[in-house]
Short mmCIF file of C-alpha atoms in Angstrom, two decimals:
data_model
loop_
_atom_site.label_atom_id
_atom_site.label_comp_id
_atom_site.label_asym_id
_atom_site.label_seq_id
_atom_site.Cartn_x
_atom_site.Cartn_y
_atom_site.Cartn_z
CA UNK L 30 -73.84 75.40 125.47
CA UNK L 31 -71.54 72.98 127.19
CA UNK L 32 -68.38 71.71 125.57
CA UNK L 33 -69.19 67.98 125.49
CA UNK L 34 -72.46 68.81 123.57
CA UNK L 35 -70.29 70.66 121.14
CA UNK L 36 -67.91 68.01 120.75
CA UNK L 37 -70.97 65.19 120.36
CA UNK L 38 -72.19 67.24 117.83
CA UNK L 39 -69.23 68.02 115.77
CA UNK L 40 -68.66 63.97 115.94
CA UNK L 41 -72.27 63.41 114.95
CA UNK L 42 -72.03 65.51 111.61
CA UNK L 43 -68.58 63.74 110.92
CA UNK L 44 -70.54 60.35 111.35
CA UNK L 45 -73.04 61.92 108.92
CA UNK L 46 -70.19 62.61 106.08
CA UNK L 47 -69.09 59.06 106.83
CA UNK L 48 -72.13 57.34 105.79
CA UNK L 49 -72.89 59.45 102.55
CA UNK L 50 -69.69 58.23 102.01
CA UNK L 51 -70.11 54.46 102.30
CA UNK L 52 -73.58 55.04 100.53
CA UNK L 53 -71.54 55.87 97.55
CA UNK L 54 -69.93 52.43 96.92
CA UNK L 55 -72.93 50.24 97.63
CA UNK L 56 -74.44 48.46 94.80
CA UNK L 57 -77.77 48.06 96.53
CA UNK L 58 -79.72 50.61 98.65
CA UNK L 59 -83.01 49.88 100.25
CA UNK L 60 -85.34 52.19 102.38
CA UNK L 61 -87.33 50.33 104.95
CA UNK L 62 -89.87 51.53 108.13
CA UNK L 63 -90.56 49.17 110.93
CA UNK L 64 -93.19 49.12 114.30
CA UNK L 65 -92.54 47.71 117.44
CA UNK L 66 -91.13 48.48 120.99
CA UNK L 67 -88.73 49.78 123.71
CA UNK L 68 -87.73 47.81 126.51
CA UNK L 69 -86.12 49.59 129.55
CA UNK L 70 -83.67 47.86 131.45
CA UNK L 71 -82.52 49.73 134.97
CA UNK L 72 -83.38 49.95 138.38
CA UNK L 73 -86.89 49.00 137.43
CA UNK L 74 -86.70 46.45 135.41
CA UNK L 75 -84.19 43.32 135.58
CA UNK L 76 -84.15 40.47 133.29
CA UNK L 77 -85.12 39.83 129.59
CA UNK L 78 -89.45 39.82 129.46
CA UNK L 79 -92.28 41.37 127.45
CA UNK L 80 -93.56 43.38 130.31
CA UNK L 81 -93.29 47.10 129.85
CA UNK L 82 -92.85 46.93 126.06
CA UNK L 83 -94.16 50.62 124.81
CA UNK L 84 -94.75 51.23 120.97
CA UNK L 85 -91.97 52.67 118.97
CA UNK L 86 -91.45 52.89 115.53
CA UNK L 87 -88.21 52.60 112.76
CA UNK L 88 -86.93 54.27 109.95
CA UNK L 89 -83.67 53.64 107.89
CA UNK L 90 -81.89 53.87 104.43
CA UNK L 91 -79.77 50.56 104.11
CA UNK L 92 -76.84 50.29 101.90
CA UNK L 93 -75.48 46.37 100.66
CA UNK L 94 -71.89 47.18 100.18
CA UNK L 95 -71.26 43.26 99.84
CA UNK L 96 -73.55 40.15 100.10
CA UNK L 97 -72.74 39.59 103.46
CA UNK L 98 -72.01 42.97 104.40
CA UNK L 99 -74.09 46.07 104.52
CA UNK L 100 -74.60 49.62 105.82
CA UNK L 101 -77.53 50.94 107.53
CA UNK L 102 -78.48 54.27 108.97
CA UNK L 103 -81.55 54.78 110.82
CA UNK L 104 -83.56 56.67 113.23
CA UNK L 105 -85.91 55.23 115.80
CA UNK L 106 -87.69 56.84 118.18
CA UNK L 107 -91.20 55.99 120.65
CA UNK L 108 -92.03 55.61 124.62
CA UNK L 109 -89.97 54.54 127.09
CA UNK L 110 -91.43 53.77 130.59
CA UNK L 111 -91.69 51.80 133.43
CA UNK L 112 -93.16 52.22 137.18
CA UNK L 113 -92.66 50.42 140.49
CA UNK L 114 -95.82 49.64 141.01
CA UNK L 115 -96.47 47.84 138.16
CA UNK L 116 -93.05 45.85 137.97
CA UNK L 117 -91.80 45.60 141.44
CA UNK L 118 -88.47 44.13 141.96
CA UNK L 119 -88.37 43.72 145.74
CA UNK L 120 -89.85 45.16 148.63
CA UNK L 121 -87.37 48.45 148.58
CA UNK L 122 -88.94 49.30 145.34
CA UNK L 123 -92.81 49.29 146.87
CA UNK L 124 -91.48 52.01 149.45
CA UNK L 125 -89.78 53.82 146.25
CA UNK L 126 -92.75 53.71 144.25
CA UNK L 127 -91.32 55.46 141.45
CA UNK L 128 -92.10 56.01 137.68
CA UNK L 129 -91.05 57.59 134.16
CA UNK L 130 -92.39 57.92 131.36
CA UNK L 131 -90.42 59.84 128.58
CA UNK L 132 -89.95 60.00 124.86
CA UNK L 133 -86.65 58.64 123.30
CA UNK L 134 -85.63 58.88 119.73
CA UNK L 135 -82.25 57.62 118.50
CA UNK L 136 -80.16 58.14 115.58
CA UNK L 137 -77.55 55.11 114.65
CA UNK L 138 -75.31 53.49 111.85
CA UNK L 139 -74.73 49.87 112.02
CA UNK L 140 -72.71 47.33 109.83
CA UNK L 141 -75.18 43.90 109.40
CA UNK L 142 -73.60 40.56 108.52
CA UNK L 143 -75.39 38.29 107.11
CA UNK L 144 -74.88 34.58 107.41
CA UNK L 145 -76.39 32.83 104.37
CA UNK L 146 -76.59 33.75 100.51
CA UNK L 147 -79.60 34.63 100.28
CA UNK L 148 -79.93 37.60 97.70
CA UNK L 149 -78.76 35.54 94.60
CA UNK L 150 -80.72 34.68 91.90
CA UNK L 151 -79.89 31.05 91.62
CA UNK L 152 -79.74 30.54 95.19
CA UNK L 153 -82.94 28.47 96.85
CA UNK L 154 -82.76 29.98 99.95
CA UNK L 155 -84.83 32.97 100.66
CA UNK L 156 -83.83 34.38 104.28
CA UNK L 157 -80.99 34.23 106.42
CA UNK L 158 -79.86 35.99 110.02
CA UNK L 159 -77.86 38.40 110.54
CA UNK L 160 -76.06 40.49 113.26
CA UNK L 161 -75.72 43.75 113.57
CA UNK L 162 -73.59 46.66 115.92
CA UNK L 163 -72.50 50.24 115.68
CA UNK L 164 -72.58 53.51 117.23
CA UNK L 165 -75.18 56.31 117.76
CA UNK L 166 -76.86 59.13 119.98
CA UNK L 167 -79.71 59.40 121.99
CA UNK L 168 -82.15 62.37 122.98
CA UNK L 169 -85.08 62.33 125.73
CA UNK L 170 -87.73 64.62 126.74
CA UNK L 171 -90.67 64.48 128.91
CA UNK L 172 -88.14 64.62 132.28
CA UNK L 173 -88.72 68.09 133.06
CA UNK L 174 -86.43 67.37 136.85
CA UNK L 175 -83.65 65.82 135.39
CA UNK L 176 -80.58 67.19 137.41
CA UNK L 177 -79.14 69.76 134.84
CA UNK L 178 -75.44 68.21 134.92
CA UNK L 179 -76.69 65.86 132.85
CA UNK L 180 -77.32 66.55 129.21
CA UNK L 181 -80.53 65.35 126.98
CA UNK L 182 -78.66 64.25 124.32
CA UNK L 183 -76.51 60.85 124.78
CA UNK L 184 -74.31 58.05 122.72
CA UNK L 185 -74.84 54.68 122.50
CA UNK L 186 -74.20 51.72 121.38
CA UNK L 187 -76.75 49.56 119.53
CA UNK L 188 -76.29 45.51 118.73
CA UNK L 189 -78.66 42.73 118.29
CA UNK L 190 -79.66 40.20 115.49
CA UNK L 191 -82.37 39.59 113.45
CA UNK L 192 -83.51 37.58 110.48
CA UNK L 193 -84.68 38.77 106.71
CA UNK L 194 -87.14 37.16 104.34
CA UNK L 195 -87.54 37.39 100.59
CA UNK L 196 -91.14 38.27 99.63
CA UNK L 197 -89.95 39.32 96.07
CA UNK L 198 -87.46 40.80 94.43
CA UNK L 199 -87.92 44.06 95.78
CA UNK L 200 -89.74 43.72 99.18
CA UNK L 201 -88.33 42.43 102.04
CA UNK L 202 -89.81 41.42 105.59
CA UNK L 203 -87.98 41.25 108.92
CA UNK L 204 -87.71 40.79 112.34
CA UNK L 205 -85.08 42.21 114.66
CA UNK L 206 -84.28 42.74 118.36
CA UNK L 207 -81.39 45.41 119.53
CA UNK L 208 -79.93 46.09 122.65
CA UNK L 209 -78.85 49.67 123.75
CA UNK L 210 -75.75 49.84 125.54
CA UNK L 211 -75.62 53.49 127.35
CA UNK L 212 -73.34 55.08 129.80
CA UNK L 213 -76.00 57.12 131.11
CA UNK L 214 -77.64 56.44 134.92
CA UNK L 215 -80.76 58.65 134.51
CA UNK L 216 -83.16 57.58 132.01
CA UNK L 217 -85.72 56.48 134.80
CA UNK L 218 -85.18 59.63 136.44
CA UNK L 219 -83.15 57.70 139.77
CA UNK L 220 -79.51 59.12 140.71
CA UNK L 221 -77.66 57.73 142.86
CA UNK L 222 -78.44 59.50 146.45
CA UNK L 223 -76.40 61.47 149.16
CA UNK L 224 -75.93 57.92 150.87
CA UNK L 225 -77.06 59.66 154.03
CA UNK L 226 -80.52 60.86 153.74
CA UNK L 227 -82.55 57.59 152.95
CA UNK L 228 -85.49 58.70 151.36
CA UNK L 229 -85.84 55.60 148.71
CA UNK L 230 -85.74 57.73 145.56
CA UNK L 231 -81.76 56.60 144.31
CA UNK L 232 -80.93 53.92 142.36
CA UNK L 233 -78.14 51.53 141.93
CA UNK L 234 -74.65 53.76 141.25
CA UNK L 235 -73.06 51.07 140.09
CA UNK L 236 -75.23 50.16 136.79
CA UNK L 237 -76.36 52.35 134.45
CA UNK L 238 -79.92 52.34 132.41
CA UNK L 239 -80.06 50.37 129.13
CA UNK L 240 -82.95 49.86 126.47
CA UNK L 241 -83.84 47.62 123.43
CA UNK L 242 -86.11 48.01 120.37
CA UNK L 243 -88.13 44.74 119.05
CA UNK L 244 -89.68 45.32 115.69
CA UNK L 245 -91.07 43.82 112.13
CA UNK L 246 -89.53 46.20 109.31
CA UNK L 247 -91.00 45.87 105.72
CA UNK L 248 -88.07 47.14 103.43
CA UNK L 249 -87.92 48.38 99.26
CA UNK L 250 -85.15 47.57 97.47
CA UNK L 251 -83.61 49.43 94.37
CA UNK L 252 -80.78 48.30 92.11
CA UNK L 253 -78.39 49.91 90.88
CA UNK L 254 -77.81 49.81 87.30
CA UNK L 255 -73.89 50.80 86.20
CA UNK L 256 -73.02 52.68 83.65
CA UNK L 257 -72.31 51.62 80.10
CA UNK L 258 -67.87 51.49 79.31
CA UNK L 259 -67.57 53.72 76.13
CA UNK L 260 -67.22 51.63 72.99
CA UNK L 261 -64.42 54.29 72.17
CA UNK L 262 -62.11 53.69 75.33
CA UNK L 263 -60.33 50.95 73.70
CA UNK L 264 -56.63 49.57 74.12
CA UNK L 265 -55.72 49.03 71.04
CA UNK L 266 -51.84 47.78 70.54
CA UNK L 267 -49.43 49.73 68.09
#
C-alpha cells in the first residue's frame, strides 16, 4: 500500500472527526437524498451542455450552524461516461474513437451560504440561493487498464450553487449544480502519450479531467430542542 494512499486516508478520518465535531454545535440538522447526474468534462467533452448526463444519486446529513451558514457532509456516487463517437470534438477525436464508462462515488464536506432569511418564522420569504465549496475524495472502478501509477482513490474539490424551497416546516426541496475540480488526468482512461508513437489514444497533458453533479434533493429537518437551566443554579447576592 503506497504512502500517498496512507496519508489520504489518515487525512480522510481526520476530516471525519472534524465534522462530528461541527455537528455538535449546530442547532439544526437535516438528512436529505437527491437524484440526478454526472457530467464529465475532459478530452471528450468541452463546454457546459446536457449531453452525456448519466444518472447519479445523493446522500447527506446537513448541519445549520447559523442562518446563513451551514455544514453538510455527503456522499454521491453514479455513472460517469462519455465516447467519441457520440460527442466528437474534432476530426482527431473520430480517428481516436475512444470511450469510458466507469462508476464514481464521492465523499465531501462543504460549508453553504445562504443569501436570504429564509428559515424564520416571521419572515415571508420561503427560498433563497446559496453557494457552496469544500473538500473531498473520489474513488472509480470499472477501468480495469488504468496505468497502475495512478491510484483509484482521488481528492477533490467540489463548488457550485443551488437554491432551497420551503414546502413546510420540516421538508425541504432543492435544486443544485456542483462542479468537481480534480487534479487527476485519467478518468476517461487517456494519458498523455510517448509524443513519438502517434497512435491517437493520448489526451491533452496539459488539462486534467473534471466532473459535475446536477440534482433535485428532498431534505427532513429536525430541531433541536435545548435543555431546560436548573431552577436551582441561581446567583443569588450575599
Amino acid at each position: 500500500m503506497s504512502t500517498s494512499y496512507l496519508s489520504l486516508k489518515k487525512n480522510l478520518l481526520s476530516l471525519v472527526f472534524l465534522c462530528i465535531s461541527f455537528l455538535g454545535y449546530a442547532q439544526e440538522t437535516e438528512i436529505g437524498f437527491g437524484l440526478g447526474g454526472y457530467k464529465y468534462f475532459g478530452d471528450m467533452s468541452r463546454g457546459i451542455s446536457f449531453n452525456g448526463i448519466n444518472p447519479a444519486g445523493n446522500a447527506f446529513f446537513r448541519s445549520n450552524l447559523t442562518d446563513e451558514l451551514s455544514f453538510r457532509l455527503g456522499l454521491t456516487a453514479g455513472k460517469l461516461a462519455a465516447s467519441d463517437s457520440r460527442t466528437p470534438i474534432d476530426p482527431f477525436t473520430d480517428l481516436r474513437d475512444a470511450s469510458f464508462d466507469i462508476f464514481l462515488f464521492e465523499v465531501s464536506t462543504v460549508f453553504e451560504y445562504h443569501f436570504l432569511n429564509w428559515r424564520q418564522e416571521n419572515s415571508i420569504i420561503r427560498w433563497t440561493p446559496y453557494l457552496f465549496a469544500g473538500i473531498g475524495i473520489f474513488g472509480i472502478s470499472g477501468m480495469d487498464d488504468k496505468p497502475v501509477e495512478y491510484s483509484n482513490i482521488q481528492p477533490v474539490i467540489p463548488f457550485g450553487a443551488g437554491i432551497k424551497y420551503i414546502l413546510n416546516p420540516k421538508w425541504y426541496i432543492g435544486v443544485e449544480i456542483g462542479f468537481r475540480k480534480t487534479f487527476f488526468d485519467y478518468l476517461d482512461n487517456l494519458g498523455p502519450g510517448d509524443g513519438v508513437i502517434k497512435n491517437y489514444d493520448y489526451s491533452n497533458r496539459f488539462d486534467n479531467d473534471h466532473y459535475a453533479f446536477l440534482g433535485v434533493s428532498l431534505t427532513y429537518s429536525f430541531y433541536n430542542i435545548p435543555c431546560p437551566t436548573s431552577p436551582y443554579k441561581k446567583n443569588y447576592r450575599r
